[in-house]
Amino acid sequence: MSTLYEELNRSTTYEYTEEEVREFESLHAEIRQLKKQRNAVIVAHNYYRPEILKVADFVGDSLELALMASQVKDADIIEFCGVHFMAETAKIVNPARTVLLPNPMAGCQLADSAPAEDLVQRIEELKAQYPDLAVVSYVNTTAAVKALSDIIVTSANAAKVVRTLPNKNILFVPDRNLASHVAAQVPDKNIIPWDGYCYVHQQITPEEIAKIRKNDPELEILVHPECRPDVAALADAVLSTSGMVRYAKERPSNRFLVVTECGLSDRLAMEVPEKQFLKGCKLCAFMKVTTLEDVRDSLLYTRYVIEVPEDVRVPAERALRRMFAVTEGS
């Protein structure tokens, strides 16, 4: 059985010393004790630091974490090791539970690219032209935007959800690259994209990926749909992070280029040590801002508490539940 030091050093984003890992083990013990005392559950996004993933009760992508949060039954506290909109999502579906975000600096540039007041104006403009307009919002949005939406989607289920809608005209908020990916899969819909993008995925260029493939043509290339269309065109598979994890574990191939935020390659390197995961990735400053000490202190001091007003939470939950109905019906 691997030691924590061995597991963490399969990551190629960080180099860990034995002293650092001993500190992590001590913090892990504190956090586990605090979880018991607070009756808390810790969930973490795939892009988080490896030492945080190792102490989480559940690790996944936006859809998996949203579903998990919606099914929490007996915890008093949900500590959400993600970014602000993810913690809001957990609060939307768990109004009676305390939801904590370990570090308030963990925001999201993509979510911030679609202010709710701007969306209200855009909906009014488009409905004058398209009376059947449906507002489809990526989960990477604020609670206020979710409240204005007809249904929520994730990168894992966006095309499937859009395909089920009776509406022909779809305002897709906020990611233009994911909107392009959906439009290619559902050509009978008129997908109207919001002009937002994830700065992490947008930085990845086709030239970088083509160069890596030229030097190593046997690699299987996995690309996240938040990447630019010209990058997605070079992929063997365009997948959500959970889809990449399943694909890499199940495929007979032993070498993969993982084109998304670098944290996913670290998770795969820890979980599938017999395979090699090269990085075609960038780091997300928001996902990496949280430390293991932040996770401990958030539980210790019951900080930072996420609140969503009821007049926002109720319609936002309705849009999320519509997504869950489609997902759980699959």
Short mmCIF file of C-alpha atoms in Angstrom, two decimals, residues 27-268:
data_model
loop_
_atom_site.label_atom_id
_atom_site.label_comp_id
_atom_site.label_asym_id
_atom_site.label_seq_id
_atom_site.Cartn_x
_atom_site.Cartn_y
_atom_site.Cartn_z
CA LEU A 27 -3.62 18.28 9.52
CA HIS A 28 -5.58 15.33 8.09
CA ALA A 29 -5.91 13.93 11.61
CA GLU A 30 -7.15 17.30 12.93
CA ILE A 31 -9.63 17.65 10.07
CA ARG A 32 -11.03 14.14 10.56
CA GLN A 33 -11.53 14.84 14.26
CA LEU A 34 -13.25 18.15 13.49
CA LYS A 35 -15.51 16.42 10.97
CA LYS A 36 -16.72 14.10 13.70
CA GLN A 37 -17.19 16.93 16.19
CA ARG A 38 -19.07 19.12 13.70
CA ASN A 39 -20.94 16.26 11.98
CA ALA A 40 -19.52 17.55 8.70
CA VAL A 41 -18.91 16.14 5.24
CA ILE A 42 -16.14 17.44 2.97
CA VAL A 43 -16.55 17.47 -0.80
CA ALA A 44 -13.81 18.56 -3.19
CA HIS A 45 -13.57 19.38 -6.87
CA ASN A 46 -11.16 17.48 -9.11
CA TYR A 47 -9.05 20.62 -9.60
CA TYR A 48 -8.19 21.06 -5.92
CA ARG A 49 -4.75 20.47 -4.42
CA PRO A 50 -3.87 16.76 -4.03
CA GLU A 51 -3.40 16.99 -0.26
CA ILE A 52 -6.99 18.29 0.03
CA LEU A 53 -8.42 15.60 -2.26
CA LYS A 54 -6.93 12.97 0.07
CA VAL A 55 -8.97 14.17 3.07
CA ALA A 56 -12.27 14.73 1.23
CA ASP A 57 -15.22 12.39 1.67
CA PHE A 58 -16.13 12.82 -1.99
CA VAL A 59 -14.19 14.04 -5.04
CA GLY A 60 -15.81 14.83 -8.37
CA ASP A 61 -16.82 17.29 -11.04
CA SER A 62 -19.57 19.90 -10.92
CA LEU A 63 -22.39 17.47 -11.71
CA GLU A 64 -21.19 14.79 -9.29
CA LEU A 65 -20.74 17.33 -6.51
CA ALA A 66 -24.13 18.95 -7.17
CA LEU A 67 -25.83 15.56 -7.06
CA MET A 68 -23.92 14.54 -3.97
CA ALA A 69 -24.85 17.80 -2.23
CA SER A 70 -28.51 17.27 -3.13
CA GLN A 71 -28.45 13.84 -1.48
CA VAL A 72 -26.85 14.77 1.86
CA LYS A 73 -29.15 13.45 4.59
CA ASP A 74 -27.47 13.43 7.97
CA ALA A 75 -24.60 15.96 7.98
CA ASP A 76 -25.04 19.30 9.72
CA ILE A 77 -22.23 20.96 7.75
CA ILE A 78 -21.12 20.65 4.14
CA GLU A 79 -17.61 21.99 3.66
CA PHE A 80 -17.25 22.66 -0.06
CA CYS A 81 -13.71 22.59 -1.36
CA GLY A 82 -14.52 24.22 -4.67
CA VAL A 83 -15.30 27.75 -5.78
CA HIS A 84 -18.06 30.11 -4.67
CA PHE A 85 -20.74 29.11 -7.18
CA MET A 86 -20.30 25.44 -6.23
CA ALA A 87 -20.80 26.19 -2.54
CA GLU A 88 -23.88 28.24 -3.49
CA THR A 89 -25.22 25.23 -5.40
CA ALA A 90 -24.84 23.07 -2.29
CA LYS A 91 -26.72 25.69 -0.24
CA ILE A 92 -29.48 25.97 -2.84
CA VAL A 93 -30.33 22.29 -2.46
CA ASN A 94 -29.56 22.16 1.29
CA PRO A 95 -31.17 25.28 2.79
CA ALA A 96 -31.30 23.82 6.30
CA ARG A 97 -27.62 22.88 6.41
CA THR A 98 -24.57 25.04 6.99
CA VAL A 99 -22.41 25.27 3.88
CA LEU A 100 -18.82 26.45 4.27
CA LEU A 101 -16.34 27.69 1.66
CA PRO A 102 -12.85 27.31 3.16
CA ASN A 103 -11.40 30.35 1.41
CA PRO A 104 -13.55 33.31 0.27
CA MET A 105 -11.02 34.12 -2.48
CA ALA A 106 -12.08 30.98 -4.36
CA GLY A 107 -14.21 32.67 -6.99
CA CYS A 108 -14.71 31.99 -10.70
CA GLN A 109 -13.98 34.33 -13.58
CA LEU A 110 -16.37 32.41 -15.84
CA ALA A 111 -19.28 32.74 -13.41
CA ASP A 112 -18.49 36.44 -12.95
CA SER A 113 -18.67 36.99 -16.73
CA ALA A 114 -22.48 36.75 -16.59
CA PRO A 115 -23.91 39.27 -14.10
CA ALA A 116 -27.58 38.63 -13.34
CA GLU A 117 -28.62 42.18 -14.22
CA ASP A 118 -27.03 41.83 -17.68
CA LEU A 119 -28.78 38.51 -18.19
CA VAL A 120 -32.18 40.06 -17.40
CA GLN A 121 -31.63 42.64 -20.14
CA ARG A 122 -30.41 40.03 -22.65
CA ILE A 123 -33.42 37.79 -22.00
CA GLU A 124 -35.78 40.70 -22.64
CA GLU A 125 -34.03 41.53 -25.92
CA LEU A 126 -34.05 37.96 -27.20
CA LYS A 127 -37.60 37.11 -26.17
CA ALA A 128 -38.84 39.93 -28.39
CA GLN A 129 -37.23 38.05 -31.29
CA TYR A 130 -37.65 34.46 -30.07
CA PRO A 131 -40.82 34.05 -27.96
CA ASP A 132 -39.99 30.39 -27.25
CA LEU A 133 -36.57 31.25 -25.83
CA ALA A 134 -35.24 28.93 -23.10
CA VAL A 135 -32.47 30.10 -20.79
CA VAL A 136 -30.00 27.30 -20.23
CA SER A 137 -27.25 28.08 -17.72
CA TYR A 138 -24.08 26.17 -17.11
CA VAL A 139 -23.64 25.21 -13.46
CA ASN A 140 -20.65 27.59 -13.46
CA THR A 141 -22.92 30.56 -12.72
CA THR A 142 -24.01 32.51 -9.67
CA ALA A 143 -27.14 31.61 -7.73
CA ALA A 144 -28.79 34.77 -9.09
CA VAL A 145 -28.22 33.60 -12.67
CA LYS A 146 -29.50 30.12 -11.88
CA ALA A 147 -32.66 31.74 -10.53
CA LEU A 148 -33.25 33.37 -13.94
CA SER A 149 -32.74 30.10 -15.80
CA ASP A 150 -35.16 27.51 -17.10
CA ILE A 151 -32.71 24.68 -16.50
CA ILE A 152 -29.09 24.12 -15.46
CA VAL A 153 -26.51 21.97 -17.26
CA THR A 154 -22.98 20.72 -16.68
CA SER A 155 -20.26 19.90 -19.16
CA ALA A 156 -21.15 16.22 -18.70
CA ASN A 157 -24.84 16.54 -19.60
CA ALA A 158 -25.27 19.83 -21.53
CA ALA A 159 -26.05 18.32 -24.93
CA LYS A 160 -28.40 15.72 -23.47
CA VAL A 161 -30.34 18.30 -21.46
CA VAL A 162 -30.64 20.74 -24.38
CA ARG A 163 -31.83 17.92 -26.62
CA THR A 164 -34.74 17.23 -24.26
CA LEU A 165 -36.07 20.80 -24.35
CA PRO A 166 -39.10 21.57 -26.53
CA ASN A 167 -37.71 25.04 -27.28
CA LYS A 168 -35.82 25.62 -30.53
CA ASN A 169 -34.11 28.82 -29.42
CA ILE A 170 -31.67 28.50 -26.53
CA LEU A 171 -29.75 31.24 -24.75
CA PHE A 172 -26.71 29.37 -23.40
CA VAL A 173 -24.99 31.08 -20.47
CA PRO A 174 -22.10 31.82 -19.91
CA ASP A 175 -19.51 29.63 -21.69
CA ARG A 176 -19.23 30.21 -25.42
CA ASN A 177 -16.96 27.20 -25.94
CA LEU A 178 -19.33 24.79 -24.23
CA ALA A 179 -22.15 26.41 -26.23
CA SER A 180 -20.24 25.64 -29.44
CA HIS A 181 -19.76 22.04 -28.33
CA VAL A 182 -23.49 21.70 -27.64
CA ALA A 183 -24.45 23.34 -30.93
CA ALA A 184 -22.37 20.80 -32.84
CA GLN A 185 -24.14 17.92 -31.08
CA VAL A 186 -27.65 19.36 -31.26
CA PRO A 187 -27.78 21.01 -34.71
CA ASP A 188 -31.57 21.31 -34.75
CA LYS A 189 -31.45 23.93 -31.97
CA ASN A 190 -30.54 27.58 -32.36
CA ILE A 191 -27.89 27.98 -29.67
CA ILE A 192 -27.28 31.63 -28.81
CA PRO A 193 -24.06 31.81 -26.76
CA TRP A 194 -23.23 34.26 -24.00
CA ASP A 195 -19.77 35.62 -24.69
CA GLY A 196 -18.00 34.18 -21.66
CA TYR A 197 -15.16 31.72 -21.29
CA CYS A 198 -12.96 30.07 -18.68
CA TYR A 199 -9.62 31.86 -18.72
CA VAL A 200 -7.81 28.62 -17.81
CA HIS A 201 -9.14 26.61 -20.74
CA GLN A 202 -9.03 29.55 -23.16
CA GLN A 203 -5.24 29.81 -22.72
CA ILE A 204 -4.71 26.34 -24.18
CA THR A 205 -3.93 26.61 -27.89
CA PRO A 206 -4.19 24.10 -30.75
CA GLU A 207 -0.54 24.72 -31.56
CA GLU A 208 0.48 23.43 -28.12
CA ILE A 209 -1.62 20.28 -28.48
CA ALA A 210 -0.57 19.62 -32.09
CA LYS A 211 3.10 19.89 -31.12
CA ILE A 212 2.69 17.35 -28.32
CA ARG A 213 0.80 14.94 -30.59
CA LYS A 214 3.41 15.29 -33.36
CA ASN A 215 6.14 14.29 -30.93
CA ASP A 216 4.07 11.48 -29.41
CA PRO A 217 1.44 10.26 -31.93
CA GLU A 218 0.33 7.29 -29.78
CA LEU A 219 -1.09 9.51 -27.04
CA GLU A 220 -4.83 9.60 -26.53
CA ILE A 221 -5.92 13.22 -26.16
CA LEU A 222 -8.75 14.08 -23.77
CA VAL A 223 -10.11 17.63 -23.98
CA HIS A 224 -12.57 19.47 -21.74
CA PRO A 225 -15.46 21.17 -23.61
CA GLU A 226 -14.61 24.51 -22.00
CA CYS A 227 -11.60 24.54 -24.33
CA ARG A 228 -11.67 26.41 -27.63
CA PRO A 229 -13.33 24.59 -30.55
CA ASP A 230 -10.02 24.44 -32.46
CA VAL A 231 -8.50 22.60 -29.47
CA ALA A 232 -11.49 20.27 -29.09
CA ALA A 233 -11.13 19.39 -32.79
CA LEU A 234 -7.78 17.72 -32.00
CA ALA A 235 -9.20 15.44 -29.29
CA ASP A 236 -9.77 11.72 -29.30
CA ALA A 237 -12.57 12.46 -26.84
CA VAL A 238 -14.18 15.66 -25.53
CA LEU A 239 -15.27 14.93 -21.98
CA SER A 240 -16.12 16.41 -18.61
CA THR A 241 -13.57 15.78 -15.87
CA SER A 242 -15.59 12.83 -14.54
CA GLY A 243 -15.79 11.51 -18.09
CA MET A 244 -12.01 11.78 -18.40
CA VAL A 245 -11.52 9.83 -15.19
CA ARG A 246 -13.77 7.00 -16.38
CA TYR A 247 -12.28 7.01 -19.89
CA ALA A 248 -8.69 6.84 -18.63
CA LYS A 249 -9.47 4.04 -16.19
CA GLU A 250 -11.42 1.93 -18.67
CA ARG A 251 -9.41 2.33 -21.88
CA PRO A 252 -6.60 -0.12 -22.65
CA SER A 253 -4.29 2.77 -23.56
CA ASN A 254 -1.54 3.58 -21.09
CA ARG A 255 -0.68 7.15 -22.12
CA PHE A 256 -2.99 10.15 -22.16
CA LEU A 257 -2.73 13.88 -22.69
CA VAL A 258 -5.22 15.51 -20.30
CA VAL A 259 -6.27 18.92 -21.61
CA THR A 260 -7.94 20.78 -18.76
CA GLU A 261 -6.93 22.36 -15.44
CA CYS A 262 -3.80 20.61 -14.13
CA GLY A 263 -5.43 19.27 -10.98
CA LEU A 264 -7.18 16.48 -12.88
CA SER A 265 -3.88 15.04 -14.10
CA ASP A 266 -2.71 14.96 -10.49
CA ARG A 267 -5.82 13.08 -9.37
CA LEU A 268 -5.40 10.56 -12.20
#
